[in-house]
mmCIF file of C-alpha atoms in Angstrom:
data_model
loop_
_atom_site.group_PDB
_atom_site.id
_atom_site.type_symbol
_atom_site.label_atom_id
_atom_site.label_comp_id
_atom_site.label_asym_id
_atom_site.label_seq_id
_atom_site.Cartn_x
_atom_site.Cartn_y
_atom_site.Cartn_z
ATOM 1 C CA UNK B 321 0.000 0.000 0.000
ATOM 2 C CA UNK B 322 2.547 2.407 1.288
ATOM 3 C CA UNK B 323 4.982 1.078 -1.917
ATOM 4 C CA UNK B 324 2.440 2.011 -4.268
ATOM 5 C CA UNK B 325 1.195 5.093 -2.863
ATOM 6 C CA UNK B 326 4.881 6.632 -2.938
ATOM 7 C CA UNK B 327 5.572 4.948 -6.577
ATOM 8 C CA UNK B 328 2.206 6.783 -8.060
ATOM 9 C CA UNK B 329 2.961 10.124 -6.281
ATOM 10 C CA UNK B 330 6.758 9.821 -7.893
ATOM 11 C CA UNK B 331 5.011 9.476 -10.996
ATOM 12 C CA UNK B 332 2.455 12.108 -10.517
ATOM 13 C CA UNK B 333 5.987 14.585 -9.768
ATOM 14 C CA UNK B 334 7.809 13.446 -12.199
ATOM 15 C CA UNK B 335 4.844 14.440 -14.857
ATOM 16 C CA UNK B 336 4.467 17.897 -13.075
ATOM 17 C CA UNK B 337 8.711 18.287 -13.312
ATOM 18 C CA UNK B 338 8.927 17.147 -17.242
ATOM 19 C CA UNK B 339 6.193 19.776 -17.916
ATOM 20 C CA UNK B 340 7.457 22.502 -16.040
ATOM 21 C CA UNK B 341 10.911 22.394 -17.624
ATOM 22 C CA UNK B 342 9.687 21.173 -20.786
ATOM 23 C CA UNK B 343 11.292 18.053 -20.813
ATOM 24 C CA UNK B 344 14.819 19.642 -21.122
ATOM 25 C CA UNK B 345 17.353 16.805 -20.667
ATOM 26 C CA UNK B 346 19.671 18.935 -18.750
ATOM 27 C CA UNK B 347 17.770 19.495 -16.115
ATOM 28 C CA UNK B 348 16.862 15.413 -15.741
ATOM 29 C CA UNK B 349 19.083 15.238 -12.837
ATOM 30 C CA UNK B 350 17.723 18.033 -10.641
ATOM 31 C CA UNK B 351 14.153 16.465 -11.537
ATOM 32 C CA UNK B 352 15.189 13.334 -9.834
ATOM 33 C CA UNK B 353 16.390 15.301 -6.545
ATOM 34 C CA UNK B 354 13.040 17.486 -7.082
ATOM 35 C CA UNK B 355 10.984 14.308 -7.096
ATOM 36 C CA UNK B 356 12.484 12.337 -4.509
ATOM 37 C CA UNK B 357 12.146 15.196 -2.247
ATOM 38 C CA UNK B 358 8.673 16.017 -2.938
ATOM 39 C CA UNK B 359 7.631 12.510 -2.995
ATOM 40 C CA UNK B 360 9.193 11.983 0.801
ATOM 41 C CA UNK B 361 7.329 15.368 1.591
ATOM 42 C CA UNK B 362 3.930 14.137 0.445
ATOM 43 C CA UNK B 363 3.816 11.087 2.741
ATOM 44 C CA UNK B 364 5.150 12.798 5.664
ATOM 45 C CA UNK B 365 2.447 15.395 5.352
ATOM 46 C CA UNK B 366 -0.187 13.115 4.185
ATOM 47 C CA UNK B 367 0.655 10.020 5.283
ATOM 48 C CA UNK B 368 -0.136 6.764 2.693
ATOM 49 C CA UNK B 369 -2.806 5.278 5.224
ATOM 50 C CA UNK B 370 -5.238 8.219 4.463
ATOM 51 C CA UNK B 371 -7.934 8.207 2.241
ATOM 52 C CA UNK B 372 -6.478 8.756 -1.283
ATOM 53 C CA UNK B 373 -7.939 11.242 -4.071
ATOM 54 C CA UNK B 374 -8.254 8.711 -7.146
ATOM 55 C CA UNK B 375 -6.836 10.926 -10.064
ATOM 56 C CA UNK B 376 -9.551 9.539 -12.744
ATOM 57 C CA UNK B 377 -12.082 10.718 -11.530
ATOM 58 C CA UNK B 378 -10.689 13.954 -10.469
ATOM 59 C CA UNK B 379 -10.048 13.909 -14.384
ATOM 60 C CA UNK B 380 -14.507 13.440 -14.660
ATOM 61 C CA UNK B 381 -14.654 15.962 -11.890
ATOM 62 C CA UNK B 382 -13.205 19.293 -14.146
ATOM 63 C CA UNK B 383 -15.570 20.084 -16.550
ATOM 64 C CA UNK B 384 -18.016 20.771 -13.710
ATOM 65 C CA UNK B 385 -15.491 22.264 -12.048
ATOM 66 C CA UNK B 386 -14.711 24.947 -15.101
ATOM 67 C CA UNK B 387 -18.260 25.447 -15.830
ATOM 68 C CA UNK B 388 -18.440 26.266 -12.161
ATOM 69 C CA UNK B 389 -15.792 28.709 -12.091
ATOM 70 C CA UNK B 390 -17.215 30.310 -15.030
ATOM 71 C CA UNK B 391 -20.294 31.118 -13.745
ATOM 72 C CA UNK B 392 -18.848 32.233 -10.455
ATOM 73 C CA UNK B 393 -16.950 34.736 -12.026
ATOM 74 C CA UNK B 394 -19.794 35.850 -14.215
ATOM 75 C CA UNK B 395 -22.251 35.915 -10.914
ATOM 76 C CA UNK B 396 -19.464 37.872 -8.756
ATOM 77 C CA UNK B 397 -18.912 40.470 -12.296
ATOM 78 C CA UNK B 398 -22.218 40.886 -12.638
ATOM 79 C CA UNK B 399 -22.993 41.987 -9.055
ATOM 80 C CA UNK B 400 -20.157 43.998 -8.825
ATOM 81 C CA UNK B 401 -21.138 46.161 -11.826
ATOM 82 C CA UNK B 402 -24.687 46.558 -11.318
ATOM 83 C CA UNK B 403 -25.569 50.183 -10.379
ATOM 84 C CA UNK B 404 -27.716 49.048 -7.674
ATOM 85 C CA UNK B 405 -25.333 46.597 -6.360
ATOM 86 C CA UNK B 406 -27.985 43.641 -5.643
ATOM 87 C CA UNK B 407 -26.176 41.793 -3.000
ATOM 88 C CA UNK B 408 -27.200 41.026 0.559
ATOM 89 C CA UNK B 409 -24.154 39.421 2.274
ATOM 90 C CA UNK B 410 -24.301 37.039 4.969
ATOM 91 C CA UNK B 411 -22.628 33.922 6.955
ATOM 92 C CA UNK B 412 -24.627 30.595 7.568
ATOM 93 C CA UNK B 413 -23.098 27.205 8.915
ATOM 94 C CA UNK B 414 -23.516 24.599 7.184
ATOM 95 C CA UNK B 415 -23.145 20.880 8.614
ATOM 96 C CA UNK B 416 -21.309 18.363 6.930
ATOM 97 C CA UNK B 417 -21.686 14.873 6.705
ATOM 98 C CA UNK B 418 -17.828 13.894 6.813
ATOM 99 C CA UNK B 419 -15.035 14.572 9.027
ATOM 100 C CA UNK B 420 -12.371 14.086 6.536
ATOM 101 C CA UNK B 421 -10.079 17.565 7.058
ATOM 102 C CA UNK B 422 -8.531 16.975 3.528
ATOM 103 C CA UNK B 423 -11.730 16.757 2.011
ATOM 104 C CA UNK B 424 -13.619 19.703 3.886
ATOM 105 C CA UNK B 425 -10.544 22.293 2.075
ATOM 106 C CA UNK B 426 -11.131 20.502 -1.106
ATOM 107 C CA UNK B 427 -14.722 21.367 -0.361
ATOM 108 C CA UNK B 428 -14.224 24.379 0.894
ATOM 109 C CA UNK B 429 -12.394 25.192 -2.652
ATOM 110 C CA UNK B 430 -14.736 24.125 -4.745
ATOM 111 C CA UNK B 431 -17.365 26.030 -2.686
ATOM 112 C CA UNK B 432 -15.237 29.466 -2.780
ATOM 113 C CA UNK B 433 -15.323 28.942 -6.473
ATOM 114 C CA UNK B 434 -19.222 28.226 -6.912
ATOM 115 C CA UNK B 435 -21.704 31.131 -7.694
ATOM 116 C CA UNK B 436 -22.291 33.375 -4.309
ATOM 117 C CA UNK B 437 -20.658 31.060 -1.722
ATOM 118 C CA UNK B 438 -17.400 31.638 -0.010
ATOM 119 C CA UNK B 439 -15.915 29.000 2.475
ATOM 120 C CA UNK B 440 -14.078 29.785 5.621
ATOM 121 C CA UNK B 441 -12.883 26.926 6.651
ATOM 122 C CA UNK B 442 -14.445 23.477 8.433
ATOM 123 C CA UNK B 443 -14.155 21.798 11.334
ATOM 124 C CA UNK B 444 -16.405 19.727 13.507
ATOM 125 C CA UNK B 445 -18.206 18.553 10.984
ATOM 126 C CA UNK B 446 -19.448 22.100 10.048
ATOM 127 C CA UNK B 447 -18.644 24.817 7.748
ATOM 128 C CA UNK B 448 -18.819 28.536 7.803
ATOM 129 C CA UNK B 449 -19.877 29.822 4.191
ATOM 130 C CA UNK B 450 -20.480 33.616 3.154
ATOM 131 C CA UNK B 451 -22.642 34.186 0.864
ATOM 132 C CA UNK B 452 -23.495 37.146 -0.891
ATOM 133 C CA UNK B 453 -26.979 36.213 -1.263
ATOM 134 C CA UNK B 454 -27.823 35.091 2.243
ATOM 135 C CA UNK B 455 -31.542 34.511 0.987
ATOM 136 C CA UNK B 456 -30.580 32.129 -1.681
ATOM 137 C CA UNK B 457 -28.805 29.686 0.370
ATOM 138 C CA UNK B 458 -29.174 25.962 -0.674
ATOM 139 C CA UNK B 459 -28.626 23.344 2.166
ATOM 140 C CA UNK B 460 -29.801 20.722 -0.846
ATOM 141 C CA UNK B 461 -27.081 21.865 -2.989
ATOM 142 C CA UNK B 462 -24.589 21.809 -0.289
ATOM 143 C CA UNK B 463 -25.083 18.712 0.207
ATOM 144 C CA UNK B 464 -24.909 17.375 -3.070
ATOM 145 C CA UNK B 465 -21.766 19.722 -3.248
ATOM 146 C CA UNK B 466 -20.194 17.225 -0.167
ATOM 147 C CA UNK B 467 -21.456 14.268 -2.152
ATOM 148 C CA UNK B 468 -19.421 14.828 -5.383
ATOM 149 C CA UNK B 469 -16.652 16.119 -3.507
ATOM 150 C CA UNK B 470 -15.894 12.918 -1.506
ATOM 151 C CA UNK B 471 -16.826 10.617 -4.744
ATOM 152 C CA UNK B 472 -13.200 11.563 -5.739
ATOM 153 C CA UNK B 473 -11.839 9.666 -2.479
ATOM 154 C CA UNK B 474 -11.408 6.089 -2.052
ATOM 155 C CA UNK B 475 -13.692 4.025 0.337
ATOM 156 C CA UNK B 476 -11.793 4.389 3.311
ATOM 157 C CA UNK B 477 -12.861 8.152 3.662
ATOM 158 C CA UNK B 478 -16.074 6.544 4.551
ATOM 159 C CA UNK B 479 -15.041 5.380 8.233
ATOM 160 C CA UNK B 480 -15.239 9.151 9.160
ATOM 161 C CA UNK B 481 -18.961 9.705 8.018
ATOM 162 C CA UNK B 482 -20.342 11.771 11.309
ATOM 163 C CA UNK B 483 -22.750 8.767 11.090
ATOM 164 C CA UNK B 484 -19.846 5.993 12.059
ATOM 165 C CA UNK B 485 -19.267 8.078 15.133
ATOM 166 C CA UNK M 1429 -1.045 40.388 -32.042
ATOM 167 C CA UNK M 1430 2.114 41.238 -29.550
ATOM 168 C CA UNK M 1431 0.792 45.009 -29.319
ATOM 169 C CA UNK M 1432 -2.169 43.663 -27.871
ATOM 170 C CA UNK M 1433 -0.590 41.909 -25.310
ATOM 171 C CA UNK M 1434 1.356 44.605 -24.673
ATOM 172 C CA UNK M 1435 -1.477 46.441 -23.997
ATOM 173 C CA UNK M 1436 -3.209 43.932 -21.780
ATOM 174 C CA UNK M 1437 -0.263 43.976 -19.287
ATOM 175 C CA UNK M 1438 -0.997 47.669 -19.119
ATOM 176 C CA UNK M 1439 -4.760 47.223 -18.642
ATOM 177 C CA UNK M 1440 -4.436 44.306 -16.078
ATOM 178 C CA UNK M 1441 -1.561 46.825 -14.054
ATOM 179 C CA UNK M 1442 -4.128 49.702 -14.152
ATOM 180 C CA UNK M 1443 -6.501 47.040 -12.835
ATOM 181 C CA UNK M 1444 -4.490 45.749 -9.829
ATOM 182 C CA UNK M 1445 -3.360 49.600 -9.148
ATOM 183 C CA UNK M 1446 -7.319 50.595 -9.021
ATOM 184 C CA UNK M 1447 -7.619 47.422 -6.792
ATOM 185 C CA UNK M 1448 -4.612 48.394 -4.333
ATOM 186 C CA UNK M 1449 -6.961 51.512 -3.140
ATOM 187 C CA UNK M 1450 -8.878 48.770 -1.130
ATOM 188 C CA UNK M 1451 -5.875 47.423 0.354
ATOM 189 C CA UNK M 1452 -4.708 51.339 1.245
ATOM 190 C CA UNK M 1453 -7.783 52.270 2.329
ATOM 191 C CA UNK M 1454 -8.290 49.230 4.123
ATOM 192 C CA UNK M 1455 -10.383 49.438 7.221
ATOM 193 C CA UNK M 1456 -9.367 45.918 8.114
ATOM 194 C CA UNK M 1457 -6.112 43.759 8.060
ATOM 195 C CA UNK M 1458 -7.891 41.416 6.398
ATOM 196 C CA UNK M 1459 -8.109 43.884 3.484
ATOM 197 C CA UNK M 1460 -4.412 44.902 3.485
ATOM 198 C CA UNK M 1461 -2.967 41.281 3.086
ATOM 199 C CA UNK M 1462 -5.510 41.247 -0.247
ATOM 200 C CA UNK M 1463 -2.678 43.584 -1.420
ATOM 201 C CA UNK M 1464 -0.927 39.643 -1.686
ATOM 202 C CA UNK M 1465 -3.491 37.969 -3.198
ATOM 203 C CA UNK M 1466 -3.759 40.652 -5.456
ATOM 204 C CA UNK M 1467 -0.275 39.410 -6.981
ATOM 205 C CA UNK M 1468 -1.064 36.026 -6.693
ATOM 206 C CA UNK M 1469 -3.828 36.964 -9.748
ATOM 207 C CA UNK M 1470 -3.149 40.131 -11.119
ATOM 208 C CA UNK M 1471 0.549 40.684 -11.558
ATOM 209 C CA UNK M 1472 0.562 37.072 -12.754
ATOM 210 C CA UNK M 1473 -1.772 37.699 -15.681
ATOM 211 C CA UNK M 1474 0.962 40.954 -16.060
ATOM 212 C CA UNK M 1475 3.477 37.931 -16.728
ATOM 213 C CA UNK M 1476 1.601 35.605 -18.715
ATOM 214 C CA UNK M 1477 0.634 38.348 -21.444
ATOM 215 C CA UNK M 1478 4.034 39.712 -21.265
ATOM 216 C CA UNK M 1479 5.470 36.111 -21.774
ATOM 217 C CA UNK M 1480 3.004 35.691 -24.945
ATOM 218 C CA UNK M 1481 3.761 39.041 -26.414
ATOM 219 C CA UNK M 1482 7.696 38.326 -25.915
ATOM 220 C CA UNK M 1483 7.109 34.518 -26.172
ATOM 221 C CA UNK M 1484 9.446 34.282 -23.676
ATOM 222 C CA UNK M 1485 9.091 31.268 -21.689
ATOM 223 C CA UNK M 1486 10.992 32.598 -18.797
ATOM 224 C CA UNK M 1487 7.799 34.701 -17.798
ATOM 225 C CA UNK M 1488 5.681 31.920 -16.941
ATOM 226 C CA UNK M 1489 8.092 30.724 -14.347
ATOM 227 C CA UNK M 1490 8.068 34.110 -12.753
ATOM 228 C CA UNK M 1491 4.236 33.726 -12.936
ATOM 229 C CA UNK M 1492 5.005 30.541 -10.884
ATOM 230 C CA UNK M 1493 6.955 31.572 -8.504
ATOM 231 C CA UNK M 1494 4.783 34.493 -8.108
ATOM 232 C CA UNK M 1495 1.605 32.530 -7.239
ATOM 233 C CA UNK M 1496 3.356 30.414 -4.838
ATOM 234 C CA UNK M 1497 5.083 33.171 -2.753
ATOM 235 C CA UNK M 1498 1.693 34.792 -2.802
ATOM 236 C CA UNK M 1499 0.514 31.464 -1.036
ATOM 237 C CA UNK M 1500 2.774 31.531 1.447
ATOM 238 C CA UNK M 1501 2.727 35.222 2.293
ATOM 239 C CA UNK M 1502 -1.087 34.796 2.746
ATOM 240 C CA UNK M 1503 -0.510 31.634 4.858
ATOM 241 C CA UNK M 1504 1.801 33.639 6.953
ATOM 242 C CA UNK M 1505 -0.432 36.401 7.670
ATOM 243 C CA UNK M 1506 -3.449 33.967 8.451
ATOM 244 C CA UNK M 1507 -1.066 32.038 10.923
ATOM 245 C CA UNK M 1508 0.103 35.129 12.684
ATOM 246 C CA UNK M 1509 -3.163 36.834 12.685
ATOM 247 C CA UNK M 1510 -4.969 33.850 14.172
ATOM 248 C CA UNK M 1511 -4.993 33.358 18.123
ATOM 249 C CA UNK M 1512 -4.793 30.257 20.250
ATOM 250 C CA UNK M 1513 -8.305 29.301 20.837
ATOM 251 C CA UNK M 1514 -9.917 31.057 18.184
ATOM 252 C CA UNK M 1515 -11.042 27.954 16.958
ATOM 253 C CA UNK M 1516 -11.327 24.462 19.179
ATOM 254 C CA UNK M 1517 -9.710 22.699 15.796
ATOM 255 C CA UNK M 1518 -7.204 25.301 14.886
ATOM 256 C CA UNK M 1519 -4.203 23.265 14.901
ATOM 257 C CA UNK M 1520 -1.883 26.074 13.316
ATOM 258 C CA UNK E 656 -6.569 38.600 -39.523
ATOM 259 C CA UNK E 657 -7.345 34.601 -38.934
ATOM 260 C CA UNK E 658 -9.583 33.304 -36.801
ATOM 261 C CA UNK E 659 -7.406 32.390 -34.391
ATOM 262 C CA UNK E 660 -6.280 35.743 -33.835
ATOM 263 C CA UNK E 661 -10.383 36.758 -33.307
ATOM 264 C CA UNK E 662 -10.409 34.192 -30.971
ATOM 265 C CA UNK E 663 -6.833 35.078 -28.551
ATOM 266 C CA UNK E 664 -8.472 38.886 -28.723
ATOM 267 C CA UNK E 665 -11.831 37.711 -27.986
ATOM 268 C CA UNK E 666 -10.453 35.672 -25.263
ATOM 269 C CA UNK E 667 -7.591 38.613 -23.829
ATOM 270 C CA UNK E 668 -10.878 41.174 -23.897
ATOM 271 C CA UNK E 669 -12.748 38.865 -21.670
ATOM 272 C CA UNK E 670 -10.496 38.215 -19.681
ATOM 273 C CA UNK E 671 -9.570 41.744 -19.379
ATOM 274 C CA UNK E 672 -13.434 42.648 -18.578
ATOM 275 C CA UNK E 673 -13.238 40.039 -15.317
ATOM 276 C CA UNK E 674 -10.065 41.624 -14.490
ATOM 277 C CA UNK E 675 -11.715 44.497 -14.271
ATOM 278 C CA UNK E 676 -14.917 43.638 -12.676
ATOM 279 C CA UNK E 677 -13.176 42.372 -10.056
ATOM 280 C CA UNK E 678 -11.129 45.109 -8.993
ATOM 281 C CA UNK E 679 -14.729 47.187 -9.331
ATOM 282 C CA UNK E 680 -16.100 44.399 -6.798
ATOM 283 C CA UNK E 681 -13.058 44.834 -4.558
ATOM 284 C CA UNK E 682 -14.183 48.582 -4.137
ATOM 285 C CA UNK E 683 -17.464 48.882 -3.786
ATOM 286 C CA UNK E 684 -18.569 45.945 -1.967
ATOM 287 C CA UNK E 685 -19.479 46.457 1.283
ATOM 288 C CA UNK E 686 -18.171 43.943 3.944
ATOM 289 C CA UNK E 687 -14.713 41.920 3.857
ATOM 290 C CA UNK E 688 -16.091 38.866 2.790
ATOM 291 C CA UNK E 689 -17.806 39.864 -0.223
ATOM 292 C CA UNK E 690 -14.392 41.488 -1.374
ATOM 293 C CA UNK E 691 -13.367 38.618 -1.005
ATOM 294 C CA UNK E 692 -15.674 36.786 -3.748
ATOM 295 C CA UNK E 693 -14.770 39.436 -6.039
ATOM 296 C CA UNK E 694 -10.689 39.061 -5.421
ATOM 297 C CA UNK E 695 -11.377 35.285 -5.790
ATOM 298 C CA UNK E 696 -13.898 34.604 -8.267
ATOM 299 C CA UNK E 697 -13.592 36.988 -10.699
ATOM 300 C CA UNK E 698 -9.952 37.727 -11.026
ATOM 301 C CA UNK E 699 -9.633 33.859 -11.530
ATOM 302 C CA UNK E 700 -11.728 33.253 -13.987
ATOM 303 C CA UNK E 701 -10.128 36.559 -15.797
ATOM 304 C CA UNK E 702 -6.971 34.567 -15.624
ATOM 305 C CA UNK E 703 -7.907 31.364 -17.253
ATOM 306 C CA UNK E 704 -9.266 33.144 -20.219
ATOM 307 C CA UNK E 705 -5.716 35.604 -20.254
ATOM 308 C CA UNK E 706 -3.888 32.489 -20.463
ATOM 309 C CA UNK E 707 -6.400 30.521 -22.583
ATOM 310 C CA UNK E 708 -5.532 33.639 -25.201
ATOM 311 C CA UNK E 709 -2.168 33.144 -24.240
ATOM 312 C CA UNK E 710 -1.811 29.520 -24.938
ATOM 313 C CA UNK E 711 -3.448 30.021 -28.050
ATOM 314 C CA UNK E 712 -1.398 32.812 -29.151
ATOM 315 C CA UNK E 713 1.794 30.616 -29.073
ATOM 316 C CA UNK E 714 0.659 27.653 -30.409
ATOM 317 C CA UNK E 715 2.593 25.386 -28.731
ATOM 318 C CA UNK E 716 1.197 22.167 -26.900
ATOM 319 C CA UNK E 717 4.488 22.093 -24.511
ATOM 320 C CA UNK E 718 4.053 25.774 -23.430
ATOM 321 C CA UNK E 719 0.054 25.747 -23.506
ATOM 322 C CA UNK E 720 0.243 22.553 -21.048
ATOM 323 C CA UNK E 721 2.954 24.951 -18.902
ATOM 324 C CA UNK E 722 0.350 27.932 -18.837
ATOM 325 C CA UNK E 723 -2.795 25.115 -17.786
ATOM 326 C CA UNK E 724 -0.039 24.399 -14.893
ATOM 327 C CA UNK E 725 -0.017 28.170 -13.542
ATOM 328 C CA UNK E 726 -3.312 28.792 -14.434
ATOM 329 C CA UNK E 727 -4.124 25.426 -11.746
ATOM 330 C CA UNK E 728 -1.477 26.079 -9.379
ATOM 331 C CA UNK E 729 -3.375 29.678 -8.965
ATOM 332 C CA UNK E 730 -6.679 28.535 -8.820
ATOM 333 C CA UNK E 731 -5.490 26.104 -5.634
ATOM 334 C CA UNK E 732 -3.507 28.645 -3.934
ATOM 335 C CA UNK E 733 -6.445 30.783 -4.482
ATOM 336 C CA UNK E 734 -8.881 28.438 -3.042
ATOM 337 C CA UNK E 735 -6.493 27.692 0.122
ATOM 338 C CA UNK E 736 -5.941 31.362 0.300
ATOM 339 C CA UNK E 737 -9.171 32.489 0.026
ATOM 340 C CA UNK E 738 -10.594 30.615 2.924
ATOM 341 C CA UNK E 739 -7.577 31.655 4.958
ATOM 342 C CA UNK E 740 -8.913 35.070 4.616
ATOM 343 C CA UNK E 741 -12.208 34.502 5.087
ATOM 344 C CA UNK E 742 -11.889 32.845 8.263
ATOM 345 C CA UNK E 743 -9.889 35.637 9.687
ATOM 346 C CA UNK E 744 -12.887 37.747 7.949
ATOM 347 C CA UNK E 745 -15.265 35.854 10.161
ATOM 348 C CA UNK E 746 -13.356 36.112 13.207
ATOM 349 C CA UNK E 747 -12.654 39.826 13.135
ATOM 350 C CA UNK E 748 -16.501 40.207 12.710
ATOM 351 C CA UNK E 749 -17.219 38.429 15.163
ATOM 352 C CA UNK E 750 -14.653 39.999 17.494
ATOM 353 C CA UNK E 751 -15.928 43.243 16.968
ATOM 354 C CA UNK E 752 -19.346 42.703 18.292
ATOM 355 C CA UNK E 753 -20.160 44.393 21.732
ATOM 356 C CA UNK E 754 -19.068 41.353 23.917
ATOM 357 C CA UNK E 755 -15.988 40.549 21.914
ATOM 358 C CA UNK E 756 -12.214 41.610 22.874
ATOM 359 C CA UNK E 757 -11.446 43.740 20.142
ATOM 360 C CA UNK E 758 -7.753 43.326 19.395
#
């Protein structure tokens, strides 16, 4: 597990390293170094025996994701150049159904970047979200939001469901 | 084409220099560390364009570097700004 | 003029217009938070189409996959970032209310 985990995440570098420096043959060595390091980094910070993102469907995940941003800038553009300004700001909490802390700031990213909402951070199975709507808040769509977010995890994020205690 | 990114880099400047009033006139801290995130967007967009009018390569690793010390700076401020027991999870 | 060069300019004016609409946002909205939106959500999305025109404009699948990279590395530092700042957002506000020790 922990063998695999460290040889996909050398992998995953090594693909960030090659297109950074273009694939440049002189720099090959340093890439090595740059990898190793990063790879050690990764499983000190994130440790192997943590529920892992699968990459695929991260890949299925993005075009939601850019359509997203897209209309979140639009929303925030729209609002901001509006003579009347039409927003009415406001915080609500919104409960979560996982612990997970790596996948409440993935949420909370994803959140920041949907129309209106803003995250600010989770903890305690709750979120804070600003929104600059405070009438139009969704705890449906929040929810579904959570949902697709920890789809991109394996199983084992599942043992830290607020409903396994 | 290259005059027009030229030109961009000078809209997208004016842009983040209108922006910057915020983070002079503040009231908050809050909206004086935006100054940072400010270059983690703005001044990057500066380099991209200038890269593609110059199609100099070179620029987009400045653009990288740029959004990454921006990252840090902000993480720096929200670390120091934040006090023990602010939050019963805040571990940092 | 070909059509790719429509589309880059297309593209860079958009782009520019987000840009823009951000920094507008940034000014005239009222409380921290929803500056925050503005700083976040608009001036991304004004990036990805900058670099979008960017990529396009040099035509080169090695370079265009570099600009995707520092178009994604922003977008996560923004969306770490960004709920830095709004937490300390929330916490100031709720600081400053009457029973709160105002720092």
């Amino acid at each position: 597990m922990r063998l695999a985990s460290a040889l996909n995440r050398s992998v995953f570098f090594a693909l960030l390293w090659v297109t950074l420096t273009g694939g440049s043959a002189d720099a090959l060595i340093y890439g090595g170094l740059a990898v190793a390091a990063a790879t050690l980094l990764s499983l000190r910070l994130y440790p192997a025996d943590q529920p892992g993102i699968v990459l695929w469907r991260v890949a299925g995940f993005l075009p939601r994701f850019l359509a997203d941003a897209f209309m979140g800038g639009l929303d925030v553009a729209r609002r901001a150049l509006d003579p009347r300004l039409p927003i009415a700001p406001g915080w609500v909490r919104a409960q979560l159904t996982n612990r997970n802390e790596a996948a409440g700031v993935l949420l909370g990213g994803v959140v920041s970047i949907l129309p209106g909402s803003l995250a600010a951070g989770s903890g305690d199975a709750a979120m804070d979200v600003h929104l600059l709507n405070v009438t139009g808040y969704s705890a449906d769509r929040m929810q579904a939001d959570e949902r697709r977010i920890l789809g991109l995890f394996d199983r084992r994020i599942d043992s830290q469901d607020v409903a396994n205690g | 084409m290259a005059d027009w990114f030229t030109l961009a880099a000078v809209f997208l400047l004016l842009s983040v220099a209108v922006a910057l009033g915020r983070c002079w006139r503040g009231p908050g801290p809050v909206e004086r560390i935006m100054a940072a995130q400010l270059a983690g967007t703005g001044v990057i967009g500066v380099a991209v364009v200038l890269g593609a009018a110059r199609r100099d390569a070179a620029m987009l690793d400045a653009a990288l570097i740029g959004t990454l010390l921006a990252a840090v700076a902000v993480t720096a401020f929200a670390r120091s700004a934040a006090k023990p027991g602010d939050r019963p999870e805040g571990r940092g | 003029m070909s059509w790719i060069d429509l589309a880059v300019l297309a593209l860079l004016g958009t782009g520019l217009a987000f840009y823009g609409a951000g920094s507008l946002g940034l000014l005239r909205f009222p409380d921290t938070a929803s500056r925050l939106h503005a700083l976040t959500k608009a001036d991304n999305l004004g990036l990805g189409l900058v670099a979008l025109a960017a990529a396009l404009h040099w035509g080169s699948l090695a370079v265009a996959a570099k600009i995707a990279l520092v178009w994604l590395f922003a977008v996560i530092a923004a969306g770490i970032t960004s709920q830095l700042l709004a937490r300390q957002a929330r916490l100031d506000g709720t600081r400053s209310h009457p029973d709160g020790d105002r720092p």
